Coordinates of C-alpha atoms and ligand atoms in Angstrom, one line a residue:
M22 CA -18.3 0.8 62.9
N23 CA -21.2 3.0 61.9
Y24 CA -20.4 5.7 59.4
R25 CA -22.6 8.7 58.8
T26 CA -21.0 9.9 55.5
I27 CA -18.9 8.7 52.7
E28 CA -16.2 11.1 53.9
E29 CA -16.0 9.3 57.2
V30 CA -15.5 6.0 55.4
S31 CA -12.8 7.5 53.2
D32 CA -11.0 9.0 56.3
Q33 CA -11.0 5.5 57.9
V34 CA -9.9 3.8 54.7
V35 CA -6.8 5.9 54.1
S36 CA -5.3 5.1 57.5
C37 CA -6.1 1.4 57.5
R38 CA -3.4 -1.2 58.2
R39 CA -5.5 -4.3 58.6
C40 CA -3.8 -6.4 56.0
K41 CA -0.1 -6.9 56.8
R42 CA 0.9 -8.3 53.4
L43 CA -0.8 -5.4 51.5
V44 CA 0.6 -2.8 53.9
S45 CA 4.1 -4.1 53.3
Y46 CA 3.6 -4.3 49.5
R47 CA 2.1 -0.9 49.0
E48 CA 4.8 0.8 51.2
S49 CA 7.9 -1.0 49.8
L50 CA 7.1 -1.2 46.1
P51 CA 9.9 0.4 44.1
A52 CA 8.8 3.3 41.9
R53 CA 8.8 2.8 38.2
A54 CA 11.7 4.6 36.5
S55 CA 9.2 6.8 34.6
Y56 CA 7.7 8.0 37.9
S57 CA 10.9 8.2 39.9
L58 CA 10.5 12.0 40.5
E59 CA 7.0 11.5 41.9
E60 CA 6.1 10.7 45.5
Y61 CA 3.9 7.6 45.5
W62 CA 0.7 7.6 47.6
R63 CA 1.4 4.2 49.2
R64 CA -1.8 4.2 51.3
P65 CA -5.2 2.6 50.8
V66 CA -7.2 4.3 48.1
A67 CA -10.7 5.4 49.0
G68 CA -13.7 5.5 46.6
Y69 CA -14.6 8.8 45.0
G70 CA -17.3 10.5 43.0
D71 CA -20.8 11.8 43.5
P72 CA -22.3 10.9 46.9
N73 CA -25.8 11.1 45.3
A74 CA -24.8 8.9 42.3
R75 CA -27.2 6.6 40.7
L76 CA -24.4 4.5 39.4
I77 CA -21.7 2.8 41.5
I78 CA -18.7 1.2 39.7
I79 CA -16.7 -1.4 41.6
G80 CA -13.3 -2.5 40.5
L81 CA -10.9 -5.0 42.0
A82 CA -8.2 -3.0 43.7
P83 CA -5.9 0.0 43.0
A84 CA -3.0 -0.7 40.6
A85 CA 0.5 -0.8 42.0
H86 CA 1.7 2.2 39.8
G87 CA -1.8 3.6 39.2
G88 CA -4.0 4.2 42.3
N89 CA -1.1 3.3 44.6
R90 CA 0.9 6.1 43.0
T91 CA -1.7 8.7 42.4
G92 CA -4.0 8.2 45.4
R93 CA -7.1 7.8 43.3
V94 CA -8.5 4.6 42.0
F95 CA -8.5 4.1 38.2
T96 CA -6.1 7.1 37.9
G97 CA -2.7 7.2 36.1
D98 CA -2.8 3.8 34.5
E99 CA -4.1 2.1 31.3
S100 CA -7.3 0.7 33.0
G101 CA -8.2 4.2 34.3
R102 CA -7.6 5.8 30.9
F103 CA -9.9 3.3 29.2
L104 CA -12.6 3.4 31.9
V105 CA -12.7 7.2 32.1
S106 CA -12.7 7.9 28.4
S107 CA -15.6 5.4 28.2
L108 CA -17.4 7.1 31.1
H109 CA -17.0 10.5 29.4
E110 CA -18.4 9.2 26.1
A111 CA -21.4 7.9 28.0
G112 CA -21.9 11.2 29.9
Y113 CA -20.6 10.0 33.3
S114 CA -17.6 12.4 33.6
N115 CA -16.7 15.9 32.7
Q116 CA -13.5 14.9 30.9
P117 CA -12.0 11.8 29.1
T118 CA -8.8 11.7 31.1
S119 CA -7.8 10.5 34.6
E120 CA -4.1 11.1 35.4
S121 CA -3.8 12.6 38.9
R122 CA -5.9 13.6 41.9
G123 CA -5.7 17.3 40.8
D124 CA -6.6 16.8 37.1
G125 CA -10.1 18.3 37.4
L126 CA -11.9 15.1 36.8
V127 CA -15.5 15.2 38.0
L128 CA -17.7 12.1 38.0
L129 CA -21.3 12.8 37.0
D130 CA -24.0 10.8 38.7
C131 CA -21.3 8.1 39.3
Y132 CA -19.1 6.9 42.1
I133 CA -16.1 4.6 41.7
T134 CA -14.6 2.3 44.3
A135 CA -12.8 -1.0 44.6
A136 CA -13.5 -4.2 46.4
V137 CA -10.0 -4.1 48.0
K138 CA -8.6 -0.7 48.8
C139 CA -4.9 -1.5 48.7
A140 CA -2.8 -2.6 45.7
P141 CA -2.2 -6.3 45.9
P142 CA 0.8 -8.2 44.5
Q143 CA 0.0 -9.5 40.9
N144 CA -3.4 -7.9 41.3
R145 CA -4.5 -10.9 43.4
P146 CA -5.9 -10.2 46.9
T147 CA -6.3 -13.2 49.1
R148 CA -9.7 -14.3 50.3
E149 CA -8.8 -12.9 53.8
E150 CA -7.9 -9.5 52.3
F151 CA -11.3 -9.4 50.5
E152 CA -13.0 -10.2 53.7
N153 CA -10.9 -7.6 55.7
C154 CA -11.8 -4.9 53.3
S155 CA -15.5 -5.8 52.8
S156 CA -16.6 -3.6 55.7
Y157 CA -15.6 -0.5 53.7
L158 CA -17.4 -1.6 50.6
E159 CA -20.4 -2.4 52.7
A160 CA -20.3 1.0 54.3
E161 CA -20.1 2.7 50.9
L162 CA -22.9 0.7 49.4
S163 CA -25.2 1.4 52.4
L164 CA -24.4 5.2 52.3
L165 CA -24.9 5.6 48.5
V166 CA -28.7 5.5 49.0
R167 CA -29.6 6.9 45.6
A168 CA -27.8 4.2 43.7
E169 CA -30.0 2.4 41.1
S170 CA -27.3 0.5 39.3
V171 CA -24.0 -1.2 40.2
L172 CA -21.5 -2.0 37.5
T173 CA -18.9 -4.6 38.5
L174 CA -15.6 -4.7 36.6
G175 CA -14.4 -8.3 36.4
G176 CA -15.4 -11.5 38.1
Q177 CA -13.8 -10.7 41.5
A178 CA -15.7 -7.4 41.8
F179 CA -18.9 -9.2 40.7
S180 CA -18.3 -11.8 43.5
S181 CA -17.6 -9.1 46.1
F182 CA -20.9 -7.5 45.3
L183 CA -22.8 -10.8 45.5
R184 CA -21.2 -11.4 48.9
H185 CA -22.6 -8.0 50.0
V186 CA -26.0 -9.0 48.7
G187 CA -25.9 -12.4 50.4
K188 CA -24.8 -10.9 53.7
N189 CA -27.8 -8.5 53.5
G190 CA -30.4 -11.1 52.9
G191 CA -30.5 -11.0 49.0
R192 CA -30.7 -14.2 46.9
V193 CA -27.7 -14.8 44.7
R194 CA -27.9 -18.4 43.9
G195 CA -27.3 -19.2 40.3
L196 CA -26.0 -15.8 39.3
K197 CA -23.0 -16.2 37.0
F198 CA -20.7 -13.5 35.7
T199 CA -21.3 -12.7 32.0
H200 CA -20.0 -9.6 30.3
G201 CA -23.0 -7.4 29.6
G202 CA -25.1 -9.3 32.1
R203 CA -28.0 -7.5 33.9
Y204 CA -29.2 -9.0 37.2
V205 CA -32.3 -7.8 39.0
I206 CA -32.1 -8.7 42.7
P207 CA -35.1 -7.5 44.7
G208 CA -34.0 -4.9 47.3
F209 CA -30.7 -4.0 45.7
P210 CA -29.5 -1.8 42.8
T211 CA -29.7 -3.5 39.4
L212 CA -26.4 -5.3 38.9
Y213 CA -24.4 -5.1 35.6
A214 CA -21.2 -7.0 34.8
S215 CA -18.3 -6.0 32.5
Y216 CA -14.9 -7.5 31.8
H217 CA -12.3 -5.5 33.7
P218 CA -10.7 -2.7 31.6
S219 CA -7.2 -4.0 32.2
P220 CA -4.7 -4.0 29.3
R221 CA -4.9 -7.8 29.2
N222 CA -8.5 -7.4 28.1
T223 CA -8.4 -4.2 26.2
Y224 CA -5.2 -4.9 24.2
T225 CA -6.6 -8.2 23.1
G226 CA -10.0 -6.9 22.1
K227 CA -11.8 -8.9 24.7
L228 CA -13.2 -5.6 25.9
T229 CA -13.5 -2.8 23.4
K230 CA -14.4 0.8 24.1
R231 CA -17.6 0.3 22.1
M232 CA -18.6 -2.6 24.3
L233 CA -18.1 -0.6 27.5
V234 CA -19.7 2.6 26.2
T235 CA -22.7 0.6 25.0
L236 CA -23.1 -1.1 28.4
L237 CA -22.8 2.3 30.2
Q238 CA -25.5 3.7 27.9
R239 CA -27.7 0.8 28.7
I240 CA -27.1 1.4 32.4
R241 CA -28.1 5.0 32.0
K242 CA -31.5 3.7 30.7
N243 CA -31.4 0.8 33.2
K244 CA -32.2 -1.5 30.3
Q245 CA -31.8 -5.2 29.5
S246 CA -30.2 -4.7 26.1
G247 CA -30.2 -2.7 22.9
Ligands
LIG309 S1 -7.0 -3.9 51.8 FE1 -8.6 -2.8 53.0 S2 -8.7 -3.8 55.0 FE2 -6.7 -4.3 54.0 S3 -5.2 -2.8 54.7 FE3 -6.1 -2.1 52.8 S4 -7.8 -0.8 53.4 FE4 -7.3 -2.0 55.1

């Protein structure tokens, strides 16, 4: 399908039912006790942000009680809080918090999406689910024509972007995920890699806020390091 705008992609995403396992999971997941008075979103979660952004951030998938609850990726969970407070410190958002779709967050020169648009059990989409959802990521990447940099969060998002590059004629052989890595691939935005800001990484200090902010500041300058 040919999309003319990011809004057209988003409209298609939110009604998608291509992956039976994920549709069943997102729609039947019990609400957490702390959110029992809220109505969960329970649909695919589209990307959002500035359609003229120079930076695209790609995560793995919405969290079961984060994006799948709030309807916006990296919103209402620990990963989102960590990411958005880092974005704010680096000048990529108007506020440091990300709690709900109506919270006033505006991304500045930045667009955030996920490789898989539905929350997967144990945060583990299958290979088939990645493939099913890749057409949406492809569409977003092709429409965000001003993008100069792509930041992938975690190894799975990194691989998803490399599959996009490979499908579109780019050379990806030998590129390995390294936190802080910068990869120049002719014909594509400069690729940067970060550990995913999940509690498993941030609570253990594998990814600190200083590490992510420093990387975002480097991206702003599109620099190798320093
Ligand atoms: S993961 Fe993607 S392809 Fe699968 S149902 Fe959700 S939006 Fe559709």
